[in-house]
Amino acid sequence: MPATPVQGVAGIAPGGRRRKPMSGAWRKRAEIAFFVTPALALFLMFVIWPIITAVQMSLFKWTGIGPLVDFVGLKNYVTVLTDELFTDALRHNLIIVVGSILLQLPLGLGLALLLNRKLWGQSILRTIIFVPYVLAEVIAGVVWGALLVPQYGTIDALAAALHIPTPEQGFLGTPDLALWTVLFVLTWKYLGLAVILFLAGLQGIPDELYEAAALDGASWWQVQRRITFPLMGPTIRTWAFLSMIGSLQVFDMVWILTKGGPAGATTTMATYLIAQGTQASNFGIAGAASVILFVIALFFAVVYQQLVLKRDTQPDTPKRKRSQREKAK
Amino acid sequence: MTRKMRGGAFVALGASITLLAGCAGSGGAATGNNTAASAGDDQVITWWHNSNTGEGKDYYDQVAADFESEHPGVKIEVSAMQHEDMLTKLKAVLQSGDAAQIPDVFMSRGGGELKNEVDAGVTRDLTDVAKDEISKISGFTGQYTVDGKVYALPYSIGLVGFWYNKDLFAQAGITDVNSAPTIDEFNGYVDKLKTAGIDPISVGAGDKWPAAHYWYYNVVRECAFDTVENAIADVDFSDPCFTKAGDDLQALVAKQPFNPGFLSTGAQAGPTSASGLLATGKVGMELAGHWEPGVTGGLTADGKVPSFLGWFAYPTFPGEAGDPKDQMGGGDAWEVSTSAPDVAVDFAKYLLSDKVQKGFAALDMGLPTNPAATGDLKNEALAQLLPVRDAGGNTQLYLDTRLGSAVGGPMNDAIAKVFAGEPGSQEILDAITKALKG
């Protein structure tokens, strides 16, 4: 019985002819496609498509029912940018960006330095500091909301027991205090992340440098200023980037604690657009606000990347270029 | 090894393409008529309502079953959802623009929201097909009428007024509570409660709408009903009564009658919400709608409506243009979608029948609109509202619902600022005008 070609064996095409082996370049392309296509599909579906939809929605007046027919061009953008509530929201976001960095950087760095030393109960302390970060933001918000209820909440009860006066409208109900209270809760929530990142950064600094400094008789402050802080630079800059982007998009905690109130005192860009969309059914305006928020976050991210983070991602490039130029001379 | 990888790459590529195709395909599948597929030859009516617990849910299931038995070949798919979930889902299907997804019979709150639905062509004109039912409930169809046509059948219409704690009022020496007090009498209640060390009023200003109700009611009391209607139609709020409504609200806020922290207090969720404070005996009174007995009942330790609950109407402002018989309120109605089968109209009409409305009233599910059922309410506090509602005055729908959420949002924001102590009589009107002209 004559042998019949086996179909499906690589390299042997039906009919016994040899199939041309796949070239290296093609194989590489197939492998790239293998790894990239699913992620790309998800990225297109869940990132690019919503962005396109938001831009499209922002150009229409739309109450959420029926097709997009009432084209208004850039009018929604003008409405958002001239709305005092939105400009206030932008200001609140910037306060949270700056406030988060100013509060969490020294606190986080201090705690990280403390926890980096041999200390009794070190792991318990680390856990306590990190637990708020692990908690879901909604749960943390609900807990703090209950603690801060005026008159009946634990904070007011505690203050009353110690004869400390508290604001009549409560910390979250007093317009002048509400944003700072939210900032405090956000700091409590995210300090753990800063501490863990800074600890990781500290542990990456070689002990030899500290030993050499000790031999040279450097003081504690000199050691921190000359060794710790400079070598912590990349970690701090990366953390600051995450903090900044998170602060620009902050929503959950504010929504749970204040819904943007009282009287707009804690409205952020994200709560503004959600309120415009889901509550006021101004989906065109919500779309415009979301595009503006995206552009602002992108602007901050690109500028920060160019001015601050670039040195961490390409640390040797300028030097290398300089030395190459010198060699050429 | 290489061969395996190459094969794997093609399999993965195929899988990715399938994934993309699947995603694209899922949108198409969603547009199919799911009701037809699930019911064979039966005519299927999809019905969404919010009585999703206890006796109310059981009652509506029975109503659907009764209709099915009276109409062979008709099947009713009932979706009983929590109120907010229902609104969110309804909003989503209305946004999709996919007729097959829109329920055949669903709840409507009237006003600007209904008008948006009429404009989008998703709701059916019931003027002629339900004229008998409409004639019975004609006193309540105003907010469900667009351009002279009735698009929804109101089945429960209630009022907003002050729910008060009779025990705390007595403790403060207020024994002669007027069922329709003047503003001076009302201020007297506030003063006496404060003197007795009782927080007079709880308000969930953190949720804005409960605070906004004060301004709406001031408008009802200080402006003639037609003045409000004309102002909305002409987008002209220059009548001084509107500014006066804001000024009087500022005067009330300045009296500091509200619970500590009212600016961040929620409306109904939990014991420290405005309703919770009333339910647990922490405040003298709260401005709320006909839903309040049910809400407070859910916030007490024993799960029962507090026995101390009494009700009086929003204070009148003597000498002002508003008719003291006019009240502010709102309710729920049944809409039928334009894509629904004709039998869905029969079902909506059946929901307004004497039989169904009597059962509805007997379970205190709301304040029935069919006069045949008004005597069947069991809850005393709720029954108190009926003579006030049916006294012949106009019922102004909550203005945020009346104007639609696109106007209601900015309006409520502006009113919330007045509660925060900012002067805002004109700012409220500016916010409305700007949003209406939008």
Short mmCIF file of N, CA and C in Angstrom, two decimals, chain B residues 302-403:
data_model
loop_
_atom_site.label_atom_id
_atom_site.label_comp_id
_atom_site.label_asym_id
_atom_site.label_seq_id
_atom_site.Cartn_x
_atom_site.Cartn_y
_atom_site.Cartn_z
N ASP B 302 -37.78 48.75 65.42
CA ASP B 302 -38.76 47.67 65.27
C ASP B 302 -39.31 47.55 63.85
N GLY B 303 -38.82 48.40 62.96
CA GLY B 303 -39.25 48.32 61.56
C GLY B 303 -40.68 48.79 61.33
N LYS B 304 -41.24 49.51 62.32
CA LYS B 304 -42.62 49.97 62.16
C LYS B 304 -42.66 51.49 62.01
N VAL B 305 -43.72 51.96 61.36
CA VAL B 305 -43.89 53.41 61.21
C VAL B 305 -44.07 54.00 62.62
N PRO B 306 -43.28 55.03 62.96
CA PRO B 306 -43.37 55.58 64.32
C PRO B 306 -44.79 56.05 64.64
N SER B 307 -45.24 55.73 65.84
CA SER B 307 -46.62 56.09 66.21
C SER B 307 -46.75 57.60 66.45
N PHE B 308 -45.61 58.27 66.66
CA PHE B 308 -45.67 59.71 66.96
C PHE B 308 -45.82 60.58 65.72
N LEU B 309 -45.88 59.96 64.54
CA LEU B 309 -45.82 60.75 63.31
C LEU B 309 -47.14 61.49 63.02
N GLY B 310 -47.03 62.80 62.86
CA GLY B 310 -48.18 63.59 62.44
C GLY B 310 -47.82 64.37 61.18
N TRP B 311 -48.78 65.06 60.61
CA TRP B 311 -48.52 65.77 59.34
C TRP B 311 -49.25 67.10 59.31
N PHE B 312 -48.59 68.13 58.84
CA PHE B 312 -49.29 69.38 58.52
C PHE B 312 -48.73 69.95 57.22
N ALA B 313 -49.54 70.78 56.59
CA ALA B 313 -49.17 71.30 55.27
C ALA B 313 -48.07 72.35 55.38
N TYR B 314 -47.41 72.60 54.27
CA TYR B 314 -46.37 73.65 54.23
C TYR B 314 -47.02 74.98 54.59
N PRO B 315 -46.33 75.80 55.40
CA PRO B 315 -46.97 77.04 55.86
C PRO B 315 -47.37 77.97 54.71
N THR B 316 -48.42 78.70 54.96
CA THR B 316 -48.88 79.67 53.97
C THR B 316 -48.30 81.05 54.29
N PHE B 317 -48.23 81.86 53.27
CA PHE B 317 -47.72 83.23 53.42
C PHE B 317 -48.88 84.17 53.16
N PRO B 318 -49.57 84.62 54.23
CA PRO B 318 -50.77 85.45 54.02
C PRO B 318 -50.47 86.67 53.14
N GLY B 319 -51.39 86.93 52.25
CA GLY B 319 -51.22 88.11 51.39
C GLY B 319 -50.48 87.81 50.11
N GLU B 320 -49.89 86.62 49.99
CA GLU B 320 -49.15 86.31 48.76
C GLU B 320 -50.10 85.68 47.74
N ALA B 321 -49.61 85.60 46.51
CA ALA B 321 -50.50 85.24 45.40
C ALA B 321 -50.84 83.76 45.31
N GLY B 322 -50.06 82.90 45.92
CA GLY B 322 -50.32 81.46 45.82
C GLY B 322 -51.59 81.07 46.53
N ASP B 323 -52.37 80.19 45.92
CA ASP B 323 -53.60 79.71 46.54
C ASP B 323 -53.23 78.77 47.69
N PRO B 324 -53.69 79.04 48.91
CA PRO B 324 -53.34 78.15 50.03
C PRO B 324 -53.73 76.70 49.80
N LYS B 325 -54.70 76.48 48.89
CA LYS B 325 -55.11 75.09 48.62
C LYS B 325 -54.11 74.38 47.70
N ASP B 326 -53.28 75.15 47.00
CA ASP B 326 -52.29 74.53 46.11
C ASP B 326 -51.23 73.82 46.96
N GLN B 327 -50.76 72.71 46.46
CA GLN B 327 -49.71 71.98 47.17
C GLN B 327 -48.62 71.58 46.18
N MET B 328 -47.52 71.16 46.73
CA MET B 328 -46.47 70.61 45.86
C MET B 328 -46.41 69.10 46.07
N GLY B 329 -46.29 68.40 45.01
CA GLY B 329 -46.24 66.94 45.15
C GLY B 329 -45.85 66.30 43.84
N GLY B 330 -46.15 65.08 43.76
CA GLY B 330 -45.81 64.37 42.53
C GLY B 330 -46.19 62.92 42.71
N GLY B 331 -45.90 62.18 41.74
CA GLY B 331 -46.28 60.79 41.88
C GLY B 331 -45.75 59.96 40.76
N ASP B 332 -46.43 58.87 40.54
CA ASP B 332 -45.97 57.91 39.55
C ASP B 332 -47.11 57.56 38.62
N ALA B 333 -46.73 57.31 37.40
CA ALA B 333 -47.74 57.00 36.39
C ALA B 333 -47.22 55.86 35.52
N TRP B 334 -48.12 55.28 34.78
CA TRP B 334 -47.71 54.20 33.86
C TRP B 334 -47.63 54.74 32.44
N GLU B 335 -46.48 54.54 31.85
CA GLU B 335 -46.28 54.88 30.44
C GLU B 335 -46.32 53.59 29.63
N VAL B 336 -46.70 53.70 28.38
CA VAL B 336 -46.66 52.55 27.47
C VAL B 336 -45.74 52.95 26.31
N SER B 337 -44.76 52.13 26.02
CA SER B 337 -43.82 52.50 24.97
C SER B 337 -44.45 52.36 23.59
N THR B 338 -43.94 53.11 22.66
CA THR B 338 -44.50 53.09 21.30
C THR B 338 -44.28 51.74 20.62
N SER B 339 -43.29 51.00 21.10
CA SER B 339 -43.01 49.69 20.49
C SER B 339 -43.82 48.57 21.12
N ALA B 340 -44.62 48.90 22.14
CA ALA B 340 -45.37 47.86 22.86
C ALA B 340 -46.56 47.36 22.04
N PRO B 341 -46.96 46.11 22.27
CA PRO B 341 -48.18 45.64 21.61
C PRO B 341 -49.41 46.36 22.19
N ASP B 342 -50.50 46.38 21.44
CA ASP B 342 -51.69 47.12 21.88
C ASP B 342 -52.23 46.62 23.22
N VAL B 343 -52.02 45.33 23.47
CA VAL B 343 -52.55 44.77 24.71
C VAL B 343 -51.86 45.40 25.94
N ALA B 344 -50.68 45.99 25.72
CA ALA B 344 -49.99 46.67 26.83
C ALA B 344 -50.79 47.87 27.31
N VAL B 345 -51.50 48.52 26.37
CA VAL B 345 -52.35 49.65 26.75
C VAL B 345 -53.47 49.14 27.65
N ASP B 346 -54.03 47.98 27.28
CA ASP B 346 -55.09 47.39 28.11
C ASP B 346 -54.56 47.09 29.51
N PHE B 347 -53.33 46.62 29.56
CA PHE B 347 -52.75 46.31 30.86
C PHE B 347 -52.56 47.58 31.70
N ALA B 348 -52.06 48.65 31.06
CA ALA B 348 -51.88 49.92 31.79
C ALA B 348 -53.23 50.42 32.30
N LYS B 349 -54.26 50.26 31.48
CA LYS B 349 -55.61 50.68 31.90
C LYS B 349 -56.09 49.81 33.07
N TYR B 350 -55.77 48.50 32.97
CA TYR B 350 -56.16 47.57 34.04
C TYR B 350 -55.52 47.99 35.38
N LEU B 351 -54.29 48.50 35.31
CA LEU B 351 -53.60 48.93 36.53
C LEU B 351 -54.29 50.12 37.20
N LEU B 352 -55.13 50.82 36.43
CA LEU B 352 -55.89 51.97 36.98
C LEU B 352 -57.31 51.58 37.35
N SER B 353 -57.64 50.30 37.17
CA SER B 353 -59.02 49.87 37.43
C SER B 353 -59.34 49.96 38.92
N ASP B 354 -60.64 49.98 39.22
CA ASP B 354 -61.07 50.05 40.63
C ASP B 354 -60.44 48.92 41.43
N LYS B 355 -60.48 47.72 40.84
CA LYS B 355 -60.01 46.53 41.56
C LYS B 355 -58.52 46.66 41.93
N VAL B 356 -57.70 46.99 40.94
CA VAL B 356 -56.26 47.05 41.20
C VAL B 356 -55.92 48.22 42.13
N GLN B 357 -56.56 49.36 41.91
CA GLN B 357 -56.27 50.52 42.76
C GLN B 357 -56.72 50.30 44.21
N LYS B 358 -57.82 49.57 44.40
CA LYS B 358 -58.28 49.28 45.77
C LYS B 358 -57.25 48.41 46.50
N GLY B 359 -56.75 47.41 45.80
CA GLY B 359 -55.74 46.54 46.41
C GLY B 359 -54.47 47.34 46.71
N PHE B 360 -54.12 48.23 45.80
CA PHE B 360 -52.94 49.09 45.95
C PHE B 360 -53.08 49.95 47.21
N ALA B 361 -54.26 50.53 47.38
CA ALA B 361 -54.51 51.39 48.54
C ALA B 361 -54.53 50.59 49.83
N ALA B 362 -55.14 49.41 49.78
CA ALA B 362 -55.26 48.59 51.00
C ALA B 362 -53.90 48.20 51.56
N LEU B 363 -52.90 48.12 50.68
CA LEU B 363 -51.55 47.78 51.14
C LEU B 363 -50.71 49.03 51.41
N ASP B 364 -51.34 50.21 51.34
CA ASP B 364 -50.65 51.50 51.56
C ASP B 364 -49.42 51.65 50.66
N MET B 365 -49.56 51.21 49.41
CA MET B 365 -48.44 51.31 48.47
C MET B 365 -48.29 52.72 47.91
N GLY B 366 -49.25 53.56 48.14
CA GLY B 366 -49.20 54.94 47.65
C GLY B 366 -50.57 55.56 47.83
N LEU B 367 -50.74 56.76 47.30
CA LEU B 367 -52.04 57.44 47.40
C LEU B 367 -52.76 57.28 46.07
N PRO B 368 -53.77 56.43 46.01
CA PRO B 368 -54.41 56.11 44.72
C PRO B 368 -55.05 57.33 44.07
N THR B 369 -55.11 57.30 42.76
CA THR B 369 -55.72 58.41 42.03
C THR B 369 -57.17 58.11 41.66
N ASN B 370 -57.49 56.83 41.58
CA ASN B 370 -58.86 56.44 41.25
C ASN B 370 -59.74 56.71 42.48
N PRO B 371 -60.75 57.59 42.34
CA PRO B 371 -61.57 57.95 43.50
C PRO B 371 -62.20 56.74 44.19
N ALA B 372 -62.42 55.67 43.42
CA ALA B 372 -63.05 54.47 44.01
C ALA B 372 -62.17 53.85 45.09
N ALA B 373 -60.88 54.14 45.07
CA ALA B 373 -59.97 53.45 45.99
C ALA B 373 -59.50 54.32 47.16
N THR B 374 -59.88 55.59 47.16
CA THR B 374 -59.29 56.49 48.17
C THR B 374 -59.72 56.12 49.59
N GLY B 375 -60.84 55.43 49.74
CA GLY B 375 -61.28 55.05 51.08
C GLY B 375 -60.63 53.78 51.59
N ASP B 376 -59.77 53.16 50.78
CA ASP B 376 -59.21 51.87 51.18
C ASP B 376 -57.86 51.96 51.88
N LEU B 377 -57.31 53.18 51.99
CA LEU B 377 -56.01 53.32 52.66
C LEU B 377 -56.12 52.89 54.11
N LYS B 378 -55.12 52.16 54.59
CA LYS B 378 -55.15 51.69 55.99
C LYS B 378 -54.34 52.61 56.90
N ASN B 379 -53.22 53.16 56.35
CA ASN B 379 -52.34 53.96 57.19
C ASN B 379 -52.95 55.33 57.46
N GLU B 380 -53.09 55.63 58.75
CA GLU B 380 -53.75 56.87 59.15
C GLU B 380 -53.00 58.12 58.67
N ALA B 381 -51.67 58.06 58.81
CA ALA B 381 -50.85 59.22 58.43
C ALA B 381 -50.99 59.50 56.94
N LEU B 382 -51.00 58.44 56.16
CA LEU B 382 -51.15 58.63 54.71
C LEU B 382 -52.55 59.14 54.37
N ALA B 383 -53.54 58.56 55.05
CA ALA B 383 -54.92 58.95 54.77
C ALA B 383 -55.14 60.44 55.05
N GLN B 384 -54.33 60.99 55.98
CA GLN B 384 -54.43 62.41 56.30
C GLN B 384 -54.20 63.30 55.08
N LEU B 385 -53.40 62.82 54.17
CA LEU B 385 -53.02 63.65 53.02
C LEU B 385 -54.14 63.76 51.97
N LEU B 386 -55.00 62.75 51.95
CA LEU B 386 -55.98 62.71 50.87
C LEU B 386 -56.91 63.93 50.82
N PRO B 387 -57.53 64.31 51.97
CA PRO B 387 -58.42 65.48 51.88
C PRO B 387 -57.68 66.75 51.46
N VAL B 388 -56.41 66.86 51.84
CA VAL B 388 -55.63 68.04 51.44
C VAL B 388 -55.38 67.99 49.94
N ARG B 389 -54.98 66.80 49.47
CA ARG B 389 -54.69 66.64 48.04
C ARG B 389 -55.93 66.89 47.19
N ASP B 390 -57.07 66.42 47.70
CA ASP B 390 -58.28 66.47 46.89
C ASP B 390 -59.16 67.69 47.21
N ALA B 391 -58.55 68.69 47.85
CA ALA B 391 -59.34 69.86 48.27
C ALA B 391 -59.66 70.81 47.13
N GLY B 392 -59.15 70.53 45.97
CA GLY B 392 -59.50 71.35 44.81
C GLY B 392 -58.41 72.28 44.34
N GLY B 393 -57.27 72.32 45.06
CA GLY B 393 -56.16 73.16 44.61
C GLY B 393 -55.34 72.46 43.54
N ASN B 394 -54.39 73.20 43.00
CA ASN B 394 -53.48 72.60 42.03
C ASN B 394 -52.34 71.90 42.76
N THR B 395 -51.84 70.85 42.13
CA THR B 395 -50.64 70.21 42.68
C THR B 395 -49.48 70.51 41.74
N GLN B 396 -48.53 71.29 42.27
CA GLN B 396 -47.36 71.61 41.45
C GLN B 396 -46.35 70.48 41.58
N LEU B 397 -45.94 69.93 40.46
CA LEU B 397 -44.94 68.86 40.48
C LEU B 397 -43.61 69.42 40.98
N TYR B 398 -42.84 68.59 41.69
CA TYR B 398 -41.50 69.02 42.14
C TYR B 398 -40.83 69.71 40.95
N LEU B 399 -40.31 70.91 41.19
CA LEU B 399 -39.88 71.70 40.02
C LEU B 399 -38.71 71.07 39.26
N ASP B 400 -37.87 70.29 39.97
CA ASP B 400 -36.76 69.68 39.22
C ASP B 400 -37.27 68.60 38.25
N THR B 401 -38.34 67.91 38.65
CA THR B 401 -38.95 66.94 37.74
C THR B 401 -39.74 67.67 36.66
N ARG B 402 -40.44 68.71 37.09
CA ARG B 402 -41.26 69.49 36.17
C ARG B 402 -40.42 70.07 35.03
N LEU B 403 -39.23 70.60 35.39
CA LEU B 403 -38.40 71.26 34.39
C LEU B 403 -37.44 70.30 33.69
#
